[in-house]
């Protein structure tokens, strides 16, 4: 791990990026962010976090950039080695394979954060209309069968209530 910049800078300016703007992810990254817990580093951009690493070390800092594979770039980071030593870094990059767990800050409500991320579009997947919005025969047949199934269920519930 390489130290970038000087750790003894006297003035520190924190720059927070607006959260909720979807970065330019590849299709695989979009899938991972939308369907797995890889969404957490993306949602925690601009927040101060503690990341435990697989080699029994930890790093704390502000997530500046995160991608869909959980690779994180931290600013104003402090690396904690196995012996308890603290090593400050201006910039620190953590590869996805090294992350054991990310501690979510205690002031954040995990459920509320997931809901708001879905509303903002961080976790929302775009639906693609096929053939200019026209439904295929297969889609129409599936919709008809779905309606028939719902009618059968409601009929069974009515029969069950009558007896």
Tab-separated table of C-alpha atoms in Angstrom:
chain	number	residue	atom	x	y	z
A	1	UNK	CA	0.000	0.000	0.000
A	2	UNK	CA	1.420	3.291	-1.040
A	3	UNK	CA	1.080	6.596	0.748
A	4	UNK	CA	-0.128	9.360	-1.551
A	5	UNK	CA	0.521	13.005	-0.719
A	6	UNK	CA	1.578	14.297	2.655
A	7	UNK	CA	-0.169	13.321	5.834
A	8	UNK	CA	0.776	16.476	7.708
A	9	UNK	CA	-1.264	18.972	5.706
A	10	UNK	CA	-2.460	21.785	7.976
A	11	UNK	CA	-5.659	22.713	6.183
A	12	UNK	CA	-8.069	19.992	5.218
A	13	UNK	CA	-10.928	20.764	2.887
A	14	UNK	CA	-13.698	18.200	2.696
A	15	UNK	CA	-15.493	18.036	-0.623
A	16	UNK	CA	-18.708	16.067	-0.687
A	17	UNK	CA	-20.115	14.809	-3.947
A	18	UNK	CA	-23.883	14.905	-4.412
A	19	UNK	CA	-25.331	11.535	-3.536
A	20	UNK	CA	-27.991	10.087	-5.768
A	21	UNK	CA	-26.408	10.853	-9.104
A	22	UNK	CA	-25.885	7.515	-10.778
A	23	UNK	CA	-22.287	7.113	-11.848
A	24	UNK	CA	-21.385	5.662	-15.214
A	25	UNK	CA	-21.432	1.970	-14.327
A	26	UNK	CA	-21.050	-0.968	-16.668
A	27	UNK	CA	-24.027	-3.295	-17.082
A	28	UNK	CA	-22.500	-5.789	-14.630
A	29	UNK	CA	-21.891	-3.065	-12.046
A	30	UNK	CA	-25.469	-1.806	-12.412
A	31	UNK	CA	-26.709	-5.348	-11.812
A	32	UNK	CA	-24.500	-5.770	-8.734
A	33	UNK	CA	-25.520	-2.395	-7.266
A	34	UNK	CA	-29.207	-3.090	-7.902
A	35	UNK	CA	-29.360	-6.681	-6.682
A	36	UNK	CA	-26.667	-7.220	-4.043
A	37	UNK	CA	-25.175	-5.514	-1.007
A	38	UNK	CA	-22.604	-3.890	-3.288
A	39	UNK	CA	-24.943	-0.899	-3.141
A	40	UNK	CA	-23.693	0.129	0.324
A	41	UNK	CA	-20.363	1.720	-0.668
A	42	UNK	CA	-22.162	3.640	-3.428
A	43	UNK	CA	-24.821	4.843	-0.988
A	44	UNK	CA	-22.225	5.746	1.659
A	45	UNK	CA	-20.254	8.085	-0.612
A	46	UNK	CA	-19.474	11.228	1.351
A	47	UNK	CA	-19.916	9.473	4.712
A	48	UNK	CA	-17.219	8.562	7.198
A	49	UNK	CA	-16.909	4.757	7.502
A	50	UNK	CA	-14.754	2.047	9.037
A	51	UNK	CA	-13.817	-0.836	6.729
A	52	UNK	CA	-12.438	-4.100	8.124
A	53	UNK	CA	-10.053	-5.862	5.768
A	54	UNK	CA	-9.312	-9.566	5.341
A	55	UNK	CA	-5.725	-9.279	6.615
A	56	UNK	CA	-6.906	-8.328	10.141
A	57	UNK	CA	-6.430	-4.618	9.518
A	58	UNK	CA	-8.868	-1.728	9.200
A	59	UNK	CA	-9.115	1.607	7.462
A	60	UNK	CA	-11.311	4.555	8.395
A	61	UNK	CA	-12.073	7.511	6.175
A	62	UNK	CA	-14.588	9.233	3.931
A	63	UNK	CA	-15.707	7.268	0.872
A	64	UNK	CA	-14.960	9.507	-2.091
A	65	UNK	CA	-15.544	7.105	-4.985
A	66	UNK	CA	-17.058	3.608	-5.011
A	67	UNK	CA	-17.878	1.364	-7.923
A	68	UNK	CA	-20.283	-1.515	-8.418
A	69	UNK	CA	-17.661	-4.093	-7.443
A	70	UNK	CA	-17.170	-2.434	-4.002
A	71	UNK	CA	-13.766	-0.947	-4.793
A	72	UNK	CA	-13.578	2.165	-2.610
A	73	UNK	CA	-11.390	5.228	-2.663
A	74	UNK	CA	-11.184	6.920	0.728
A	75	UNK	CA	-10.004	10.438	1.494
A	76	UNK	CA	-8.535	11.556	4.808
A	77	UNK	CA	-8.030	7.905	5.732
A	78	UNK	CA	-6.348	6.299	8.711
A	79	UNK	CA	-4.981	2.780	8.298
A	80	UNK	CA	-4.947	0.603	11.448
A	81	UNK	CA	-2.418	-2.231	11.286
A	82	UNK	CA	-2.480	-5.495	13.267
A	83	UNK	CA	-0.366	-4.045	16.070
A	84	UNK	CA	-2.694	-1.092	16.597
A	85	UNK	CA	-0.498	1.388	14.771
A	86	UNK	CA	-2.227	4.226	12.971
A	87	UNK	CA	-0.994	5.457	9.601
A	88	UNK	CA	-2.698	8.528	8.063
A	89	UNK	CA	-3.229	8.814	4.298
A	90	UNK	CA	-4.685	11.601	2.180
A	91	UNK	CA	-6.034	9.063	-0.315
A	92	UNK	CA	-6.449	5.328	0.196
A	93	UNK	CA	-7.847	2.737	-2.204
A	94	UNK	CA	-9.387	-0.525	-1.024
A	95	UNK	CA	-9.893	-3.272	-3.560
A	96	UNK	CA	-13.109	-5.232	-3.386
A	97	UNK	CA	-11.395	-8.530	-2.572
A	98	UNK	CA	-9.798	-7.070	0.554
A	99	UNK	CA	-13.060	-5.916	2.191
A	100	UNK	CA	-14.377	-8.107	4.985
A	101	UNK	CA	-17.089	-5.750	6.216
A	102	UNK	CA	-18.129	-2.121	6.113
A	103	UNK	CA	-19.397	-0.573	9.327
A	104	UNK	CA	-22.457	1.547	8.576
A	105	UNK	CA	-22.361	4.770	10.621
A	106	UNK	CA	-24.605	4.609	13.684
A	107	UNK	CA	-26.456	7.821	12.790
A	108	UNK	CA	-27.808	6.213	9.592
A	109	UNK	CA	-30.918	4.024	9.544
A	110	UNK	CA	-30.110	1.116	7.199
A	111	UNK	CA	-33.715	0.456	6.175
A	112	UNK	CA	-34.424	4.131	5.516
A	113	UNK	CA	-31.201	4.502	3.514
A	114	UNK	CA	-32.136	1.562	1.274
A	115	UNK	CA	-35.624	2.976	0.697
A	116	UNK	CA	-34.341	6.447	-0.123
A	117	UNK	CA	-31.691	5.021	-2.448
A	118	UNK	CA	-34.377	3.155	-4.344
A	119	UNK	CA	-36.415	6.354	-4.674
A	120	UNK	CA	-33.388	8.410	-5.774
A	121	UNK	CA	-32.563	5.902	-8.466
A	122	UNK	CA	-29.335	4.470	-7.101
A	123	UNK	CA	-30.932	1.022	-6.917
A	124	UNK	CA	-33.641	1.462	-9.527
A	125	UNK	CA	-33.385	-0.552	-12.699
A	126	UNK	CA	-34.807	0.862	-15.886
A	127	UNK	CA	-37.415	-1.244	-17.613
A	128	UNK	CA	-37.014	-1.505	-21.340
A	129	UNK	CA	-40.122	-1.546	-23.487
A	130	UNK	CA	-39.898	-3.959	-26.371
A	131	UNK	CA	-41.128	-3.292	-29.889
A	132	UNK	CA	-42.187	0.304	-29.317
A	133	UNK	CA	-44.405	-0.547	-26.360
A	134	UNK	CA	-46.385	-3.310	-28.090
A	135	UNK	CA	-46.857	-6.454	-26.091
A	136	UNK	CA	-45.911	-9.780	-27.576
A	137	UNK	CA	-48.285	-12.752	-27.710
A	138	UNK	CA	-46.333	-14.371	-24.891
A	139	UNK	CA	-46.771	-11.299	-22.678
A	140	UNK	CA	-50.499	-11.118	-23.430
A	141	UNK	CA	-50.963	-14.823	-22.687
A	142	UNK	CA	-49.038	-14.505	-19.417
A	143	UNK	CA	-51.210	-11.531	-18.393
A	144	UNK	CA	-54.428	-13.447	-19.185
A	145	UNK	CA	-53.242	-16.466	-17.181
A	146	UNK	CA	-52.244	-14.200	-14.308
A	147	UNK	CA	-55.724	-12.654	-14.243
A	148	UNK	CA	-57.312	-16.119	-14.355
A	149	UNK	CA	-55.170	-17.218	-11.420
A	150	UNK	CA	-56.159	-14.143	-9.413
A	151	UNK	CA	-59.834	-14.816	-10.151
A	152	UNK	CA	-59.465	-18.451	-9.027
A	153	UNK	CA	-57.818	-17.340	-5.791
A	154	UNK	CA	-60.520	-14.778	-5.057
A	155	UNK	CA	-63.221	-17.385	-5.840
A	156	UNK	CA	-61.584	-19.882	-3.465
A	157	UNK	CA	-61.433	-17.240	-0.738
A	158	UNK	CA	-65.153	-16.482	-1.214
A	159	UNK	CA	-66.006	-20.186	-1.029
A	160	UNK	CA	-63.878	-20.559	2.085
A	161	UNK	CA	-65.630	-17.615	3.789
A	162	UNK	CA	-69.100	-19.014	2.960
A	163	UNK	CA	-68.345	-22.343	4.664
